PDB file of C-alpha atoms in Angstrom:
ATOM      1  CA  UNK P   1     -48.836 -32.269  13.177  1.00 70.00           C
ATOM      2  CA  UNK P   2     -47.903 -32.611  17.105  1.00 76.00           C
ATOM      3  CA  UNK P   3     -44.675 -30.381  16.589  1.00 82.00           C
ATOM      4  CA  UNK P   4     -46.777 -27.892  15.031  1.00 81.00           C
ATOM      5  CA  UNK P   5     -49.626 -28.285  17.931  1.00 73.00           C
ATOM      6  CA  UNK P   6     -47.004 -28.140  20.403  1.00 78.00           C
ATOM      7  CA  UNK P   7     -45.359 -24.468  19.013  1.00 79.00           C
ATOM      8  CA  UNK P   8     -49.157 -22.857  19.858  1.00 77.00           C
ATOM      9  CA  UNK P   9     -48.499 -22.438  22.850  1.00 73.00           C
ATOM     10  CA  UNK P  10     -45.424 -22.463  26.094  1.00 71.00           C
ATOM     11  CA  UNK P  11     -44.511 -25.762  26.870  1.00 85.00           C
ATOM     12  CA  UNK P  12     -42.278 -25.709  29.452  1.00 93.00           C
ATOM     13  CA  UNK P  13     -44.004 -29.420  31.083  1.00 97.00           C
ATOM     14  CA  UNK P  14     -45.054 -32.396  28.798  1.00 97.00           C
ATOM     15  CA  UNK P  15     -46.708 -35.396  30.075  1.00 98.00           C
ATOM     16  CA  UNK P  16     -47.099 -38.293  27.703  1.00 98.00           C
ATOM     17  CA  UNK P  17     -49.897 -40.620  28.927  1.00 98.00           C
ATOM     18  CA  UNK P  18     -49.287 -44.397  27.945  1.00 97.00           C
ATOM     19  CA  UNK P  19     -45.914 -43.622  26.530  1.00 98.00           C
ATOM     20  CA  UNK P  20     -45.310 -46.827  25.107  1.00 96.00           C
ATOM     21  CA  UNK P  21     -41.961 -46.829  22.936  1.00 96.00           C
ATOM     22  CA  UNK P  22     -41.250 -43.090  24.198  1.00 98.00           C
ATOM     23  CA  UNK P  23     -41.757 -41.918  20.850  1.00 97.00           C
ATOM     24  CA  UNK P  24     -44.152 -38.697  21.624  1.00 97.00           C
ATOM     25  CA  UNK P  25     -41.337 -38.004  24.132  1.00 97.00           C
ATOM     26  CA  UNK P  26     -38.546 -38.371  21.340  1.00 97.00           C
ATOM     27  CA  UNK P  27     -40.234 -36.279  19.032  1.00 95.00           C
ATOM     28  CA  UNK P  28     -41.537 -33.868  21.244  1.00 95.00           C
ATOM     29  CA  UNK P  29     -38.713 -33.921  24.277  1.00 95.00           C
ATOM     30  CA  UNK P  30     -36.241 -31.000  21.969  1.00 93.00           C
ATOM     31  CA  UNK P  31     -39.634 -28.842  22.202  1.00 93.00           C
ATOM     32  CA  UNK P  32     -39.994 -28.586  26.070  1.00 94.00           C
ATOM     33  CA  UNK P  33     -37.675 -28.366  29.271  1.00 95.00           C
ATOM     34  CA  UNK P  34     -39.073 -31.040  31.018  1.00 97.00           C
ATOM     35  CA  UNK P  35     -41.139 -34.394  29.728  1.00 97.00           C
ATOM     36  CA  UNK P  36     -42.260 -37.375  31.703  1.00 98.00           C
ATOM     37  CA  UNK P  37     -44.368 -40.500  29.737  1.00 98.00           C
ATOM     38  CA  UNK P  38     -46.574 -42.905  32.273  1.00 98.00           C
ATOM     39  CA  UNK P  39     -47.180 -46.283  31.533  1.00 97.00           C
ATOM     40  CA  UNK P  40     -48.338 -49.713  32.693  1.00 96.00           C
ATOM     41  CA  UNK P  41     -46.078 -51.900  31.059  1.00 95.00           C
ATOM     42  CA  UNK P  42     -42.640 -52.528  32.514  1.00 97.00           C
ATOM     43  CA  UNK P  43     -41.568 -53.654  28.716  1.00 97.00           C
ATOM     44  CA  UNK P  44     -42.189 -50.857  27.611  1.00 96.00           C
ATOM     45  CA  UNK P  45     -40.619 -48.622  29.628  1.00 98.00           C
ATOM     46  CA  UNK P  46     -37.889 -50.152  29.422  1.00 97.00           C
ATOM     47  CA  UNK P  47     -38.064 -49.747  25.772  1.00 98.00           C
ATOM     48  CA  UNK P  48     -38.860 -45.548  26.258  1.00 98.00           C
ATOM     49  CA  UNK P  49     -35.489 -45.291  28.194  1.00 98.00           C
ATOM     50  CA  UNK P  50     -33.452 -46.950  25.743  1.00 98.00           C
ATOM     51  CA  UNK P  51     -35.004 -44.835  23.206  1.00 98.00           C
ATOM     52  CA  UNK P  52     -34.526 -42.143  25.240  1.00 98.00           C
ATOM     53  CA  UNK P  53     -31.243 -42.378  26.492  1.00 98.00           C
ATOM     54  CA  UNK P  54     -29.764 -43.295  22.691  1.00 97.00           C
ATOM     55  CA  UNK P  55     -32.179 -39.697  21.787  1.00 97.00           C
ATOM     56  CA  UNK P  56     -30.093 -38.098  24.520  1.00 97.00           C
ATOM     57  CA  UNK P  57     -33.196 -36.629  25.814  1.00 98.00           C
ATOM     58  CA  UNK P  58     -31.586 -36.336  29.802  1.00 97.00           C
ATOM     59  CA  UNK P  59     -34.446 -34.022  30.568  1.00 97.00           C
ATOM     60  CA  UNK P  60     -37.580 -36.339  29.408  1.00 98.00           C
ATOM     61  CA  UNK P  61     -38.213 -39.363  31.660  1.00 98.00           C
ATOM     62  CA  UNK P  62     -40.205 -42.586  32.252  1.00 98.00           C
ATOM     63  CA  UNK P  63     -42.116 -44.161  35.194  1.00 98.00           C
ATOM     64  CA  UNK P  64     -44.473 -46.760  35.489  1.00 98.00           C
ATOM     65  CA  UNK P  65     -48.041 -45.517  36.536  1.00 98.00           C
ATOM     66  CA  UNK P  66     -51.876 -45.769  36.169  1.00 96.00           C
ATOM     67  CA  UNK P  67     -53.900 -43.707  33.844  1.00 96.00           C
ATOM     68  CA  UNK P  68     -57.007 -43.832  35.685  1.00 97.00           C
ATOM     69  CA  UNK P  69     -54.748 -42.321  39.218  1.00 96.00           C
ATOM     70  CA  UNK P  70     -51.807 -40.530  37.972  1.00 97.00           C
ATOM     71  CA  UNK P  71     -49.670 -40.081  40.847  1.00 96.00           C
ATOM     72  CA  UNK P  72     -49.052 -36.245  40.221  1.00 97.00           C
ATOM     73  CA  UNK P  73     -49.960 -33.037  41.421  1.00 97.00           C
ATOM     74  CA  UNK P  74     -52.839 -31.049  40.126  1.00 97.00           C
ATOM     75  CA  UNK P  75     -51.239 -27.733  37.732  1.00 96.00           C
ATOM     76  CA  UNK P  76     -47.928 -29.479  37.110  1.00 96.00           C
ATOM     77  CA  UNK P  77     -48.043 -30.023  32.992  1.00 97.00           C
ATOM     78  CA  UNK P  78     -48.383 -27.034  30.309  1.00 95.00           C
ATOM     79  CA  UNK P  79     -49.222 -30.014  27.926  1.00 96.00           C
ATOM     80  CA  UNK P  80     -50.869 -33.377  28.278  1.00 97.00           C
ATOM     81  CA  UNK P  81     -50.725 -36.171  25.334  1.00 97.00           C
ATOM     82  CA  UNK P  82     -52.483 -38.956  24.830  1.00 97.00           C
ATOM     83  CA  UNK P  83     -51.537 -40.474  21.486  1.00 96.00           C
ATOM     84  CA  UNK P  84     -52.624 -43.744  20.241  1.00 91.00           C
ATOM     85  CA  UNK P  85     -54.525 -44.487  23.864  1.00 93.00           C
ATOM     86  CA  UNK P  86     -57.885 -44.203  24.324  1.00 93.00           C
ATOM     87  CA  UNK P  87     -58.783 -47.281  22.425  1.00 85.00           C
ATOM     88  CA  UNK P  88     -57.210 -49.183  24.225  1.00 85.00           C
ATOM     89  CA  UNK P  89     -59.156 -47.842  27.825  1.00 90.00           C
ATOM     90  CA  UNK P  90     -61.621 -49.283  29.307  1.00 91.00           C
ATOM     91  CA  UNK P  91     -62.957 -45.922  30.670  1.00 95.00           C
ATOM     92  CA  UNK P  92     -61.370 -43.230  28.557  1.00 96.00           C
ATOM     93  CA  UNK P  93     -63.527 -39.790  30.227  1.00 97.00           C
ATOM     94  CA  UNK P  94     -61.542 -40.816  33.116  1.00 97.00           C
ATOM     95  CA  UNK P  95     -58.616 -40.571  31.454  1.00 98.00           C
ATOM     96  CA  UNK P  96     -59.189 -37.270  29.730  1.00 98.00           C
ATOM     97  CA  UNK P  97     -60.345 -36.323  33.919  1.00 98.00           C
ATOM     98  CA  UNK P  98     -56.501 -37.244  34.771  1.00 98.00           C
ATOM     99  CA  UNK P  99     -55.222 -35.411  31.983  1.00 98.00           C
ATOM    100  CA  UNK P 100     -57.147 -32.432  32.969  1.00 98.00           C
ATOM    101  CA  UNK P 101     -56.811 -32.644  36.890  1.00 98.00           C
ATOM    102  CA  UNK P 102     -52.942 -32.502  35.857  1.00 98.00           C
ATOM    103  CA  UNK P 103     -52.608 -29.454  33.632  1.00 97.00           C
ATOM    104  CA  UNK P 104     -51.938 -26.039  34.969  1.00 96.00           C
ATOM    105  CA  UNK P 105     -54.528 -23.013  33.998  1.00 96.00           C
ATOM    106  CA  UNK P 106     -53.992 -22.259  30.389  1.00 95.00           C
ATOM    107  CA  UNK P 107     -52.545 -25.910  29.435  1.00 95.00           C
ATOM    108  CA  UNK P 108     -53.264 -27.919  26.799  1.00 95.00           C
ATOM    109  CA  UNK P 109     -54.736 -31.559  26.030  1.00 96.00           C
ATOM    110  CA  UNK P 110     -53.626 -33.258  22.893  1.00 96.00           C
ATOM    111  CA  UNK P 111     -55.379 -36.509  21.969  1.00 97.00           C
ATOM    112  CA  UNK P 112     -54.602 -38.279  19.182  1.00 96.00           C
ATOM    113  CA  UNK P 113     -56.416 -41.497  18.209  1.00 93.00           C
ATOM    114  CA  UNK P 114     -59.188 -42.696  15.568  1.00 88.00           C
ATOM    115  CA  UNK P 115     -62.248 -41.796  14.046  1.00 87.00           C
ATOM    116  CA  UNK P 116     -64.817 -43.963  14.281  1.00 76.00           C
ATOM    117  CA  UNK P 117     -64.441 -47.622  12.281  1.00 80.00           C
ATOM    118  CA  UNK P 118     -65.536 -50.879  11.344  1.00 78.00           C
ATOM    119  CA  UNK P 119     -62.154 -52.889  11.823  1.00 75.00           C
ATOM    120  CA  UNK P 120     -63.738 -54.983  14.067  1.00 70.00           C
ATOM    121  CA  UNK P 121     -60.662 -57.499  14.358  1.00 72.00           C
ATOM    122  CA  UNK P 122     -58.885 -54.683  15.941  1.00 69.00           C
ATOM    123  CA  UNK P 123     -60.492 -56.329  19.301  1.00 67.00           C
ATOM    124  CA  UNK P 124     -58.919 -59.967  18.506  1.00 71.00           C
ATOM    125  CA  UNK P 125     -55.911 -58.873  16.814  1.00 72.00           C
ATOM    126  CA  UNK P 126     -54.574 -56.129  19.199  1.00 70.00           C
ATOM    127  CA  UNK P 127     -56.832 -55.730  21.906  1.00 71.00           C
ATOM    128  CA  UNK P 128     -58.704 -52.497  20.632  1.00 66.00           C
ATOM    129  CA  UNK P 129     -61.488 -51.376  23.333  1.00 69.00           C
ATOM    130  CA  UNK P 130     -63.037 -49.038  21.219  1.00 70.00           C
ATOM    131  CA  UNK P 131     -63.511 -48.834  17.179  1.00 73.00           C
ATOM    132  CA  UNK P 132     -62.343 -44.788  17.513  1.00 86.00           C
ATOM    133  CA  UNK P 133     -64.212 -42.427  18.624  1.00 91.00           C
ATOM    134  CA  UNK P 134     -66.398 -39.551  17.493  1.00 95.00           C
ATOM    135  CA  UNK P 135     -65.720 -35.439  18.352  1.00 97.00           C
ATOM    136  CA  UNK P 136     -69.148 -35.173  20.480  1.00 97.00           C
ATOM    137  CA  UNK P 137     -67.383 -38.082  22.644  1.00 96.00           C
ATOM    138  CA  UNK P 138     -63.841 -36.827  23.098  1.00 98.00           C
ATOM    139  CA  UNK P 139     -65.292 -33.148  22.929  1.00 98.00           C
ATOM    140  CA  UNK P 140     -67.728 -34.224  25.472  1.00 98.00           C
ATOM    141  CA  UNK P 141     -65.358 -35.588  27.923  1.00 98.00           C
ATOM    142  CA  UNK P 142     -63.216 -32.471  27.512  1.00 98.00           C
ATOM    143  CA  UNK P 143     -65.726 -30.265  28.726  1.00 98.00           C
ATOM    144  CA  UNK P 144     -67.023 -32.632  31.162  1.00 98.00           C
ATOM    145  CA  UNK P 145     -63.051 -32.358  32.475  1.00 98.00           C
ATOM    146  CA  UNK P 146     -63.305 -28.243  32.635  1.00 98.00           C
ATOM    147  CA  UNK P 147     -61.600 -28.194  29.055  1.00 98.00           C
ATOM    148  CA  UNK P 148     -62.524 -26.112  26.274  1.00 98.00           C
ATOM    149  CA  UNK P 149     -62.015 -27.937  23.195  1.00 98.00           C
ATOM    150  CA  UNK P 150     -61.234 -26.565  19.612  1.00 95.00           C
ATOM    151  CA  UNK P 151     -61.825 -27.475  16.455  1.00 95.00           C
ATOM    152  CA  UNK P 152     -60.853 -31.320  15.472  1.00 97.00           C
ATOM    153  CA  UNK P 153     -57.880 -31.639  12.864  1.00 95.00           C
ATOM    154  CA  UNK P 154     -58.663 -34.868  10.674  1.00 94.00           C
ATOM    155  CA  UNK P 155     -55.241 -36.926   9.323  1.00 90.00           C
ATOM    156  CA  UNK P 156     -57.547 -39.459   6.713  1.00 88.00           C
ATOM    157  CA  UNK P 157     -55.938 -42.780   5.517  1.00 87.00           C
ATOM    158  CA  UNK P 158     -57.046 -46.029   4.107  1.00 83.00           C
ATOM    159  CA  UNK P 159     -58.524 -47.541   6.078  1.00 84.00           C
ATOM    160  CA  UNK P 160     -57.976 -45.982   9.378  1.00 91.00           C
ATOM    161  CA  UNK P 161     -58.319 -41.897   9.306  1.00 89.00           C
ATOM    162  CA  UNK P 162     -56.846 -40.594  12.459  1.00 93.00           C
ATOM    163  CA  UNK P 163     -57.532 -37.063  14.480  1.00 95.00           C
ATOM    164  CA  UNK P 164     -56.227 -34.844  16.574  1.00 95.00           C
ATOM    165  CA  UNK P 165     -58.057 -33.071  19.084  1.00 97.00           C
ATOM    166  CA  UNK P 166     -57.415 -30.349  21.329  1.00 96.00           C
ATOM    167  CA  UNK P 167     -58.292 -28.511  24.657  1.00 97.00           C
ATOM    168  CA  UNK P 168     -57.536 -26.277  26.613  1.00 96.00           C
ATOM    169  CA  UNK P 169     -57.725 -25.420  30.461  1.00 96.00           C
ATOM    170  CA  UNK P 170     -59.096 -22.109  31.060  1.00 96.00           C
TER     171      UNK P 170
END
């Protein structure tokens, strides 16, 4: 569903927020010329570059950096992920206002996370912010942003049911 997202559009530039593992970048990095994935956690970046490196992805890269004040230009990315994320933020419009800030004219946001849910013992057992969220909030914070979103794409499974939502900079 993210390959075929990605091929809608040029992607020269891909920016993986909270990268994790390094797995967006893996499975996106043969799409694009250039990708970089932020994180927070050292672990895990050290993770990504294993993963990485053992890819052979020499173009895609990792550094450690905060969501909330990404330390890059304004109009540097044609696309902007954030997969798996935004439950875990404390403030995720600000993070979708990063993403934005970031992408050049005509660039596009992909988030991926989950629709709203009851699994409260997300919290406890893996430190969940947020039980998902709905499309008037990540839609919301899109346009807030200076995004136009488009229609939500809806992945549903038991018990979670996942989506992907898009924008784009005008």
């Amino acid at each position: 569903v993210m390959i075929e997202a990605v091929k809608q559009g040029p992607c020269r530039d891909l920016l993986d927020m909270g990268t994790g593992t390094g797995r967006i970048l893996e499975v996106l990095g043969p799409l694009v010329e250039r990708g970089l994935g932020l994180d927070a956690s050292r672990e895990m970046l050290t993770v990504a570059r294993t993963n990485l490196e053992t890819a052979g992805l020499r173009h895609c890269h990792v550094r450690q950096a905060d969501m909330y004040q990404l330390p890059l230009a304004e109009d540097s990315f044609d696309l902007v992920t954030i997969h798996q994320v935004l439950h875990f933020a404390e403030r995720p419009g600000a993070v979708v206002a990063e993403a934005a800030r970031v992408l050049r004219p005509g660039g596009r946001l992909i988030v991926v996370d989950f629709a709203p849910h009851d699994r409260e013992e997300l919290r406890d057992a893996h430190s969940h912010r947020r039980l998902g969220f709905s499309d008037a909030e990540v839609q919301g914070w899109c346009r807030t942003a200076g995004l136009q979103p488009t229609e939500p794409r809806r992945l549903p499974g038991a018990p979670l049911t996942v989506v992907l939502w898009q924008a784009t900079r005008p």
